[in-house]
């Protein structure tokens, strides 16, 4: 549906090439290229996450990870490959015993955020695979920062509305 919309949203219509994916249950920013050349260049950029691309997610987890503003790195291999996530506590909902986190994904492994957070005892709210499920997955791709490989211009995309279910900014 996303690709079809991007193909027909322009006049004349354009072909769409999905550059990366999000878990089906997640929400947020996606990048779609409109030429094979752009798709190739952007796909290569996505493979070099650690050096060239910053992917930031907003995540609500079960439990209190730490004090607001506290940061930590989760450096736990996934599927035999190095994996690194940096997290910062943005807010805490003591009534629901939940934390709102900002996660900077340094590497890009399958279900990395969900697996890393569940692995340290703080599963993502709504994660039926690594947590309890039962509500919508609280995982949003909220920012993308990179230098466009075609124009060499710095790009910074941000979702306008953050996911703050159950936090003071509702």
Tab-separated table of N, CA, C and O in Angstrom, residues 26-149:
chain	number	residue	atom	x	y	z
A	26	UNK	N	5.455	-1.965	13.562
A	26	UNK	CA	6.048	-0.669	13.912
A	26	UNK	C	5.457	0.432	13.028
A	26	UNK	O	4.797	0.163	12.025
A	27	UNK	N	5.727	1.666	13.418
A	27	UNK	CA	5.274	2.802	12.626
A	27	UNK	C	6.413	3.790	12.474
A	27	UNK	O	7.428	3.694	13.161
A	28	UNK	N	6.251	4.730	11.547
A	28	UNK	CA	7.243	5.787	11.436
A	28	UNK	C	7.773	6.005	10.040
A	28	UNK	O	7.148	5.625	9.050
A	29	UNK	N	8.936	6.610	9.991
A	29	UNK	CA	9.544	7.039	8.741
A	29	UNK	C	9.997	5.873	7.875
A	29	UNK	O	10.594	4.920	8.377
A	30	UNK	N	9.726	5.998	6.595
A	30	UNK	CA	10.196	5.042	5.590
A	30	UNK	C	10.801	5.849	4.452
A	30	UNK	O	10.382	6.973	4.196
A	31	UNK	N	11.768	5.286	3.759
A	31	UNK	CA	12.377	5.950	2.612
A	31	UNK	C	12.031	5.162	1.357
A	31	UNK	O	12.240	3.950	1.292
A	32	UNK	N	11.503	5.887	0.374
A	32	UNK	CA	11.154	5.304	-0.918
A	32	UNK	C	11.907	6.077	-1.989
A	32	UNK	O	11.864	7.310	-2.012
A	33	UNK	N	12.604	5.362	-2.862
A	33	UNK	CA	13.311	5.992	-3.984
A	33	UNK	C	12.414	5.927	-5.216
A	33	UNK	O	11.536	5.074	-5.320
A	34	UNK	N	12.668	6.831	-6.154
A	34	UNK	CA	11.857	6.856	-7.374
A	34	UNK	C	12.671	6.570	-8.630
A	34	UNK	O	12.210	6.826	-9.741
A	35	UNK	N	13.877	6.035	-8.465
A	35	UNK	CA	14.659	5.590	-9.627
A	35	UNK	C	15.546	4.445	-9.175
A	35	UNK	O	15.924	4.357	-7.997
A	36	UNK	N	15.908	3.553	-10.089
A	36	UNK	CA	16.811	2.464	-9.715
A	36	UNK	C	18.156	2.987	-9.183
A	36	UNK	O	18.714	2.426	-8.249
A	37	UNK	N	18.659	4.079	-9.754
A	37	UNK	CA	19.938	4.653	-9.313
A	37	UNK	C	19.843	5.120	-7.860
A	37	UNK	O	20.716	4.836	-7.032
A	38	UNK	N	18.775	5.841	-7.537
A	38	UNK	CA	18.581	6.316	-6.167
A	38	UNK	C	18.379	5.144	-5.212
A	38	UNK	O	18.917	5.140	-4.100
A	39	UNK	N	17.619	4.152	-5.628
A	39	UNK	CA	17.380	2.983	-4.778
A	39	UNK	C	18.688	2.271	-4.456
A	39	UNK	O	18.927	1.888	-3.309
A	40	UNK	N	19.556	2.103	-5.450
A	40	UNK	CA	20.853	1.454	-5.229
A	40	UNK	C	21.717	2.253	-4.249
A	40	UNK	O	22.277	1.710	-3.312
A	41	UNK	N	21.810	3.557	-4.503
A	41	UNK	CA	22.660	4.408	-3.661
A	41	UNK	C	22.149	4.442	-2.219
A	41	UNK	O	22.937	4.340	-1.268
A	42	UNK	N	20.849	4.572	-2.040
A	42	UNK	CA	20.286	4.620	-0.690
A	42	UNK	C	20.367	3.259	-0.001
A	42	UNK	O	20.614	3.182	1.201
A	43	UNK	N	20.186	2.191	-0.737
A	43	UNK	CA	20.307	0.850	-0.146
A	43	UNK	C	21.717	0.605	0.360
A	43	UNK	O	21.915	0.019	1.423
A	44	UNK	N	22.717	1.059	-0.402
A	44	UNK	CA	24.108	0.943	0.061
A	44	UNK	C	24.325	1.749	1.333
A	44	UNK	O	25.020	1.308	2.250
A	45	UNK	N	23.730	2.920	1.397
A	45	UNK	CA	23.824	3.748	2.597
A	45	UNK	C	23.239	3.002	3.799
A	45	UNK	O	23.816	3.001	4.879
A	46	UNK	N	22.098	2.346	3.617
A	46	UNK	CA	21.452	1.620	4.715
A	46	UNK	C	22.320	0.466	5.198
A	46	UNK	O	22.295	0.116	6.367
A	47	UNK	N	23.122	-0.115	4.321
A	47	UNK	CA	24.007	-1.206	4.715
A	47	UNK	C	25.185	-0.699	5.537
A	47	UNK	O	25.836	-1.471	6.229
A	48	UNK	N	25.459	0.595	5.474
A	48	UNK	CA	26.581	1.193	6.205
A	48	UNK	C	26.080	1.992	7.402
A	48	UNK	O	26.622	3.034	7.723
A	49	UNK	N	25.067	1.494	8.083
A	49	UNK	CA	24.415	2.204	9.181
A	49	UNK	C	25.397	2.859	10.138
A	49	UNK	O	25.263	4.019	10.473
A	50	UNK	N	26.406	2.127	10.561
A	50	UNK	CA	27.306	2.614	11.611
A	50	UNK	C	28.044	3.890	11.223
A	50	UNK	O	28.371	4.695	12.072
A	51	UNK	N	28.323	4.080	9.961
A	51	UNK	CA	29.161	5.197	9.546
A	51	UNK	C	28.381	6.369	8.961
A	51	UNK	O	28.773	7.514	9.119
A	52	UNK	N	27.313	6.091	8.258
A	52	UNK	CA	26.735	7.116	7.404
A	52	UNK	C	25.294	7.505	7.728
A	52	UNK	O	24.797	8.459	7.173
A	53	UNK	N	24.645	6.777	8.602
A	53	UNK	CA	23.207	6.933	8.780
A	53	UNK	C	22.857	6.881	10.258
A	53	UNK	O	23.344	6.026	10.984
A	54	UNK	N	22.015	7.811	10.686
A	54	UNK	CA	21.548	7.788	12.065
A	54	UNK	C	20.051	7.492	12.038
A	54	UNK	O	19.271	8.219	11.424
A	55	UNK	N	19.665	6.381	12.707
A	55	UNK	CA	18.265	5.973	12.794
A	55	UNK	C	17.850	6.058	14.260
A	55	UNK	O	18.414	5.368	15.109
A	56	UNK	N	16.877	6.919	14.532
A	56	UNK	CA	16.449	7.157	15.908
A	56	UNK	C	14.993	6.721	16.053
A	56	UNK	O	14.145	7.075	15.234
A	57	UNK	N	14.732	5.982	17.108
A	57	UNK	CA	13.404	5.437	17.367
A	57	UNK	C	12.884	5.941	18.707
A	57	UNK	O	13.658	6.192	19.623
A	58	UNK	N	11.581	6.055	18.815
A	58	UNK	CA	10.900	6.345	20.072
A	58	UNK	C	10.207	5.050	20.484
A	58	UNK	O	9.484	4.457	19.684
A	59	UNK	N	10.455	4.624	21.726
A	59	UNK	CA	9.992	3.316	22.173
A	59	UNK	C	9.442	3.418	23.590
A	59	UNK	O	10.061	4.049	24.449
A	60	UNK	N	8.304	2.800	23.834
A	60	UNK	CA	7.782	2.681	25.192
A	60	UNK	C	8.024	1.247	25.650
A	60	UNK	O	7.686	0.302	24.938
A	61	UNK	N	8.647	1.106	26.827
A	61	UNK	CA	8.969	-0.226	27.345
A	61	UNK	C	8.328	-0.444	28.705
A	61	UNK	O	7.968	0.496	29.400
A	62	UNK	N	8.202	-1.715	29.052
A	62	UNK	CA	7.719	-2.117	30.373
A	62	UNK	C	8.855	-1.906	31.372
A	62	UNK	O	9.998	-2.298	31.120
A	63	UNK	N	8.561	-1.268	32.496
A	63	UNK	CA	9.549	-1.100	33.554
A	63	UNK	C	10.227	0.258	33.527
A	63	UNK	O	10.083	1.030	32.587
A	64	UNK	N	10.954	0.542	34.592
A	64	UNK	CA	11.708	1.787	34.716
A	64	UNK	C	13.167	1.483	34.413
A	64	UNK	O	13.855	0.848	35.210
A	65	UNK	N	13.625	1.954	33.262
A	65	UNK	CA	14.975	1.653	32.781
A	65	UNK	C	16.030	2.408	33.580
A	65	UNK	O	17.123	1.914	33.808
A	66	UNK	N	15.701	3.619	33.999
A	66	UNK	CA	16.635	4.462	34.745
A	66	UNK	C	16.004	5.821	34.939
A	66	UNK	O	14.844	6.039	34.591
A	67	UNK	N	16.753	6.750	35.473
A	67	UNK	CA	16.262	8.112	35.687
A	67	UNK	C	16.123	8.826	34.341
A	67	UNK	O	16.816	8.497	33.369
A	68	UNK	N	15.222	9.807	34.292
A	68	UNK	CA	15.063	10.601	33.085
A	68	UNK	C	16.411	11.231	32.728
A	68	UNK	O	17.096	11.776	33.585
A	69	UNK	N	16.789	11.098	31.474
A	69	UNK	CA	18.068	11.617	31.004
A	69	UNK	C	19.208	10.612	31.063
A	69	UNK	O	20.269	10.849	30.483
A	70	UNK	N	19.009	9.507	31.767
A	70	UNK	CA	20.084	8.514	31.839
A	70	UNK	C	20.244	7.816	30.488
A	70	UNK	O	19.295	7.660	29.730
A	71	UNK	N	21.487	7.421	30.210
A	71	UNK	CA	21.818	6.795	28.934
A	71	UNK	C	22.572	5.506	29.178
A	71	UNK	O	23.255	5.363	30.186
A	72	UNK	N	22.425	4.578	28.239
A	72	UNK	CA	23.223	3.363	28.277
A	72	UNK	C	23.346	2.775	26.880
A	72	UNK	O	22.578	3.104	25.986
A	73	UNK	N	24.348	1.923	26.742
A	73	UNK	CA	24.584	1.241	25.477
A	73	UNK	C	24.292	-0.239	25.676
A	73	UNK	O	24.695	-0.822	26.688
A	74	UNK	N	23.608	-0.816	24.715
A	74	UNK	CA	23.374	-2.259	24.733
A	74	UNK	C	24.225	-2.832	23.610
A	74	UNK	O	23.978	-2.572	22.433
A	75	UNK	N	25.246	-3.574	24.012
A	75	UNK	CA	26.203	-4.135	23.072
A	75	UNK	C	26.122	-5.653	23.195
A	75	UNK	O	26.935	-6.276	23.867
A	76	UNK	N	25.096	-6.234	22.579
A	76	UNK	CA	24.875	-7.673	22.663
A	76	UNK	C	24.730	-8.220	21.246
A	76	UNK	O	23.876	-7.766	20.486
A	77	UNK	N	25.571	-9.171	20.907
A	77	UNK	CA	25.532	-9.755	19.572
A	77	UNK	C	24.166	-10.386	19.302
A	77	UNK	O	23.526	-10.928	20.211
A	78	UNK	N	23.716	-10.278	18.057
A	78	UNK	CA	22.473	-10.898	17.618
A	78	UNK	C	22.776	-11.756	16.398
A	78	UNK	O	23.395	-11.273	15.441
A	79	UNK	N	22.378	-12.996	16.452
A	79	UNK	CA	22.612	-13.927	15.347
A	79	UNK	C	24.086	-13.989	14.967
A	79	UNK	O	24.445	-14.051	13.788
A	80	UNK	N	24.963	-13.910	15.979
A	80	UNK	CA	26.388	-14.004	15.749
A	80	UNK	C	27.045	-12.761	15.172
A	80	UNK	O	28.213	-12.787	14.789
A	81	UNK	N	26.303	-11.654	15.127
A	81	UNK	CA	26.845	-10.410	14.570
A	81	UNK	C	26.841	-9.321	15.639
A	81	UNK	O	25.926	-9.260	16.467
A	82	UNK	N	27.869	-8.453	15.603
A	82	UNK	CA	27.919	-7.324	16.524
A	82	UNK	C	26.656	-6.491	16.375
A	82	UNK	O	26.183	-6.256	15.264
A	83	UNK	N	26.112	-6.037	17.506
A	83	UNK	CA	24.897	-5.226	17.505
A	83	UNK	C	25.012	-4.202	18.623
A	83	UNK	O	25.349	-4.542	19.745
A	84	UNK	N	24.690	-2.960	18.298
A	84	UNK	CA	24.825	-1.887	19.274
A	84	UNK	C	23.635	-0.933	19.192
A	84	UNK	O	23.296	-0.448	18.112
A	85	UNK	N	23.016	-0.699	20.336
A	85	UNK	CA	21.925	0.265	20.467
A	85	UNK	C	22.270	1.221	21.598
A	85	UNK	O	22.777	0.791	22.640
A	86	UNK	N	22.009	2.498	21.412
A	86	UNK	CA	22.185	3.498	22.469
A	86	UNK	C	20.807	3.973	22.890
A	86	UNK	O	19.991	4.330	22.036
A	87	UNK	N	20.552	3.959	24.201
A	87	UNK	CA	19.231	4.362	24.680
A	87	UNK	C	19.338	5.518	25.671
A	87	UNK	O	20.329	5.649	26.387
A	88	UNK	N	18.301	6.339	25.667
A	88	UNK	CA	18.179	7.438	26.624
A	88	UNK	C	16.747	7.444	27.139
A	88	UNK	O	15.798	7.337	26.364
A	89	UNK	N	16.601	7.586	28.456
A	89	UNK	CA	15.273	7.652	29.063
A	89	UNK	C	14.731	9.069	28.884
A	89	UNK	O	15.344	10.033	29.332
A	90	UNK	N	13.582	9.180	28.224
A	90	UNK	CA	12.958	10.469	27.945
A	90	UNK	C	11.907	10.812	28.996
A	90	UNK	O	11.764	11.954	29.412
A	91	UNK	N	11.162	9.810	29.440
A	91	UNK	CA	10.109	10.041	30.419
A	91	UNK	C	9.798	8.730	31.129
A	91	UNK	O	10.151	7.654	30.643
A	92	UNK	N	9.126	8.821	32.265
A	92	UNK	CA	8.738	7.647	33.050
A	92	UNK	C	7.279	7.807	33.453
A	92	UNK	O	6.865	8.878	33.899
A	93	UNK	N	6.496	6.753	33.286
A	93	UNK	CA	5.126	6.708	33.781
A	93	UNK	C	5.124	5.719	34.945
A	93	UNK	O	5.125	4.509	34.739
A	94	UNK	N	5.167	6.256	36.166
A	94	UNK	CA	5.262	5.399	37.356
A	94	UNK	C	3.979	4.605	37.593
A	94	UNK	O	4.042	3.473	38.080
A	95	UNK	N	2.816	5.175	37.238
A	95	UNK	CA	1.550	4.455	37.425
A	95	UNK	C	1.508	3.175	36.612
A	95	UNK	O	1.047	2.145	37.078
A	96	UNK	N	1.962	3.246	35.376
A	96	UNK	CA	1.948	2.073	34.500
A	96	UNK	C	3.268	1.307	34.523
A	96	UNK	O	3.383	0.270	33.869
A	97	UNK	N	4.250	1.830	35.249
A	97	UNK	CA	5.579	1.226	35.301
A	97	UNK	C	6.150	1.059	33.888
A	97	UNK	O	6.511	-0.042	33.466
A	98	UNK	N	6.219	2.193	33.175
A	98	UNK	CA	6.737	2.201	31.812
A	98	UNK	C	7.726	3.341	31.626
A	98	UNK	O	7.655	4.352	32.311
A	99	UNK	N	8.633	3.154	30.667
A	99	UNK	CA	9.605	4.189	30.315
A	99	UNK	C	9.471	4.520	28.835
A	99	UNK	O	9.252	3.628	28.010
A	100	UNK	N	9.626	5.792	28.530
A	100	UNK	CA	9.686	6.255	27.143
A	100	UNK	C	11.154	6.460	26.818
A	100	UNK	O	11.852	7.183	27.529
A	101	UNK	N	11.630	5.806	25.772
A	101	UNK	CA	13.042	5.842	25.411
A	101	UNK	C	13.262	6.432	24.024
A	101	UNK	O	12.413	6.303	23.148
A	102	UNK	N	14.422	7.006	23.862
A	102	UNK	CA	14.941	7.384	22.558
A	102	UNK	C	16.053	6.375	22.278
A	102	UNK	O	16.962	6.225	23.096
A	103	UNK	N	15.962	5.666	21.157
A	103	UNK	CA	16.948	4.646	20.822
A	103	UNK	C	17.657	5.036	19.534
A	103	UNK	O	17.015	5.253	18.513
A	104	UNK	N	18.973	5.128	19.613
A	104	UNK	CA	19.797	5.374	18.440
A	104	UNK	C	20.339	4.018	17.997
A	104	UNK	O	21.126	3.394	18.711
A	105	UNK	N	19.895	3.573	16.851
A	105	UNK	CA	20.272	2.258	16.349
A	105	UNK	C	21.603	2.383	15.608
A	105	UNK	O	21.671	2.957	14.526
A	106	UNK	N	22.670	1.868	16.194
A	106	UNK	CA	23.998	1.983	15.597
A	106	UNK	C	24.198	0.922	14.519
A	106	UNK	O	24.746	1.194	13.457
A	107	UNK	N	23.777	-0.293	14.790
A	107	UNK	CA	23.787	-1.353	13.780
A	107	UNK	C	22.342	-1.643	13.418
A	107	UNK	O	21.429	-1.177	14.091
A	108	UNK	N	22.121	-2.416	12.410
A	108	UNK	CA	20.752	-2.675	11.969
A	108	UNK	C	20.471	-4.154	11.805
A	108	UNK	O	20.494	-4.663	10.694
A	109	UNK	N	20.233	-4.835	12.893
A	109	UNK	CA	19.932	-6.267	12.853
A	109	UNK	C	18.417	-6.486	12.964
A	109	UNK	O	17.706	-5.643	13.509
A	110	UNK	N	17.977	-7.639	12.508
A	110	UNK	CA	16.550	-7.959	12.536
A	110	UNK	C	16.027	-7.903	13.969
A	110	UNK	O	16.572	-8.561	14.860
A	111	UNK	N	14.978	-7.115	14.172
A	111	UNK	CA	14.333	-6.941	15.480
A	111	UNK	C	15.313	-6.486	16.557
A	111	UNK	O	15.128	-6.783	17.738
A	112	UNK	N	16.344	-5.744	16.171
A	112	UNK	CA	17.408	-5.389	17.110
A	112	UNK	C	16.888	-4.667	18.343
A	112	UNK	O	17.223	-5.042	19.470
A	113	UNK	N	16.096	-3.635	18.175
A	113	UNK	CA	15.611	-2.873	19.335
A	113	UNK	C	14.769	-3.764	20.226
A	113	UNK	O	14.963	-3.808	21.444
A	114	UNK	N	13.861	-4.479	19.638
A	114	UNK	CA	12.968	-5.349	20.406
A	114	UNK	C	13.761	-6.412	21.164
A	114	UNK	O	13.502	-6.682	22.345
A	115	UNK	N	14.740	-7.022	20.518
A	115	UNK	CA	15.542	-8.080	21.141
A	115	UNK	C	16.490	-7.516	22.201
A	115	UNK	O	16.626	-8.098	23.285
A	116	UNK	N	17.129	-6.389	21.906
A	116	UNK	CA	18.039	-5.797	22.885
A	116	UNK	C	17.290	-5.397	24.155
A	116	UNK	O	17.740	-5.699	25.266
A	117	UNK	N	16.170	-4.710	24.003
A	117	UNK	CA	15.441	-4.237	25.183
A	117	UNK	C	14.846	-5.391	25.979
A	117	UNK	O	14.906	-5.398	27.210
A	118	UNK	N	14.296	-6.385	25.302
A	118	UNK	CA	13.784	-7.567	26.021
A	118	UNK	C	14.928	-8.296	26.719
A	118	UNK	O	14.764	-8.792	27.838
A	119	UNK	N	16.084	-8.303	26.084
A	119	UNK	CA	17.249	-8.991	26.647
A	119	UNK	C	17.757	-8.387	27.945
A	119	UNK	O	18.377	-9.080	28.750
A	120	UNK	N	17.508	-7.085	28.160
A	120	UNK	CA	17.920	-6.466	29.434
A	120	UNK	C	16.730	-6.322	30.387
A	120	UNK	O	16.819	-5.631	31.391
A	121	UNK	N	15.600	-6.978	30.040
A	121	UNK	CA	14.458	-7.026	30.948
A	121	UNK	C	13.430	-5.932	30.773
A	121	UNK	O	12.581	-5.744	31.647
A	122	UNK	N	13.461	-5.210	29.651
A	122	UNK	CA	12.514	-4.124	29.404
A	122	UNK	C	11.879	-4.281	28.024
A	122	UNK	O	12.213	-3.561	27.084
A	123	UNK	N	10.936	-5.237	27.892
A	123	UNK	CA	10.342	-5.463	26.569
A	123	UNK	C	9.522	-4.257	26.098
A	123	UNK	O	8.957	-3.515	26.898
A	124	UNK	N	9.480	-4.095	24.770
A	124	UNK	CA	8.691	-3.025	24.167
A	124	UNK	C	7.214	-3.318	24.418
A	124	UNK	O	6.747	-4.454	24.259
A	125	UNK	N	6.465	-2.302	24.825
A	125	UNK	CA	5.022	-2.449	25.051
A	125	UNK	C	4.376	-2.909	23.743
A	125	UNK	O	4.637	-2.359	22.675
A	126	UNK	N	3.557	-3.948	23.840
A	126	UNK	CA	2.830	-4.462	22.683
A	126	UNK	C	3.613	-5.451	21.843
A	126	UNK	O	3.123	-5.907	20.812
A	127	UNK	N	4.803	-5.825	22.273
A	127	UNK	CA	5.625	-6.748	21.487
A	127	UNK	C	5.207	-8.184	21.788
A	127	UNK	O	5.571	-8.747	22.814
A	128	UNK	N	4.444	-8.781	20.881
A	128	UNK	CA	3.948	-10.136	21.087
A	128	UNK	C	5.059	-11.189	20.946
A	128	UNK	O	4.946	-12.287	21.459
A	129	UNK	N	6.139	-10.853	20.267
A	129	UNK	CA	7.208	-11.815	20.016
A	129	UNK	C	8.206	-11.898	21.169
A	129	UNK	O	8.630	-12.972	21.570
A	130	UNK	N	8.623	-10.749	21.701
A	130	UNK	CA	9.660	-10.719	22.743
A	130	UNK	C	9.127	-10.169	24.072
A	130	UNK	O	9.890	-10.022	25.017
A	131	UNK	N	7.848	-9.843	24.124
A	131	UNK	CA	7.237	-9.303	25.333
A	131	UNK	C	5.881	-9.935	25.568
A	131	UNK	O	5.681	-11.111	25.262
A	132	UNK	N	4.929	-9.129	26.061
A	132	UNK	CA	3.606	-9.646	26.407
A	132	UNK	C	2.584	-9.489	25.292
A	132	UNK	O	1.585	-10.184	25.281
A	133	UNK	N	2.749	-8.518	24.386
A	133	UNK	CA	1.724	-8.266	23.376
A	133	UNK	C	0.503	-7.638	24.014
A	133	UNK	O	0.597	-6.980	25.055
A	134	UNK	N	-0.648	-7.824	23.404
A	134	UNK	CA	-1.905	-7.364	23.982
A	134	UNK	C	-2.297	-5.940	23.656
A	134	UNK	O	-3.427	-5.545	23.896
A	135	UNK	N	-1.404	-5.129	23.128
A	135	UNK	CA	-1.726	-3.761	22.705
A	135	UNK	C	-0.857	-3.420	21.504
A	135	UNK	O	0.046	-4.178	21.168
A	136	UNK	N	-1.123	-2.298	20.851
A	136	UNK	CA	-0.292	-1.954	19.687
A	136	UNK	C	1.184	-1.800	20.068
A	136	UNK	O	1.506	-1.311	21.149
A	137	UNK	N	2.053	-2.233	19.181
A	137	UNK	CA	3.494	-2.130	19.407
A	137	UNK	C	3.891	-0.670	19.526
A	137	UNK	O	3.573	0.141	18.671
A	138	UNK	N	4.600	-0.326	20.595
A	138	UNK	CA	5.009	1.057	20.869
A	138	UNK	C	6.442	1.293	20.389
A	138	UNK	O	7.354	1.550	21.182
A	139	UNK	N	6.635	1.200	19.084
A	139	UNK	CA	7.942	1.356	18.453
A	139	UNK	C	7.765	2.203	17.201
A	139	UNK	O	7.015	1.834	16.312
A	140	UNK	N	8.446	3.350	17.174
A	140	UNK	CA	8.299	4.282	16.058
A	140	UNK	C	9.661	4.727	15.556
A	140	UNK	O	10.498	5.186	16.326
A	141	UNK	N	9.861	4.622	14.242
A	141	UNK	CA	11.046	5.192	13.589
A	141	UNK	C	10.784	6.695	13.509
A	141	UNK	O	10.025	7.164	12.682
A	142	UNK	N	11.410	7.459	14.410
A	142	UNK	CA	11.036	8.873	14.554
A	142	UNK	C	11.968	9.856	13.862
A	142	UNK	O	11.563	10.968	13.557
A	143	UNK	N	13.229	9.464	13.601
A	143	UNK	CA	14.160	10.370	12.916
A	143	UNK	C	15.123	9.588	12.034
A	143	UNK	O	15.557	8.502	12.398
A	144	UNK	N	15.458	10.190	10.893
A	144	UNK	CA	16.497	9.674	10.010
A	144	UNK	C	17.420	10.833	9.662
A	144	UNK	O	16.950	11.897	9.248
A	145	UNK	N	18.718	10.629	9.833
A	145	UNK	CA	19.704	11.670	9.528
A	145	UNK	C	20.792	11.028	8.670
A	145	UNK	O	21.377	10.020	9.074
A	146	UNK	N	21.029	11.616	7.495
A	146	UNK	CA	22.049	11.070	6.608
A	146	UNK	C	22.448	12.099	5.560
A	146	UNK	O	21.749	13.078	5.334
A	147	UNK	N	23.568	11.843	4.935
A	147	UNK	CA	24.011	12.654	3.802
A	147	UNK	C	23.535	11.934	2.545
A	147	UNK	O	23.885	10.766	2.327
A	148	UNK	N	22.741	12.598	1.730
A	148	UNK	CA	22.194	11.983	0.516
A	148	UNK	C	23.354	11.586	-0.400
A	148	UNK	O	24.182	12.432	-0.752
A	149	UNK	N	23.406	10.320	-0.799
A	149	UNK	CA	24.518	9.878	-1.639
A	149	UNK	C	24.480	10.449	-3.063
A	149	UNK	O	25.485	10.407	-3.765
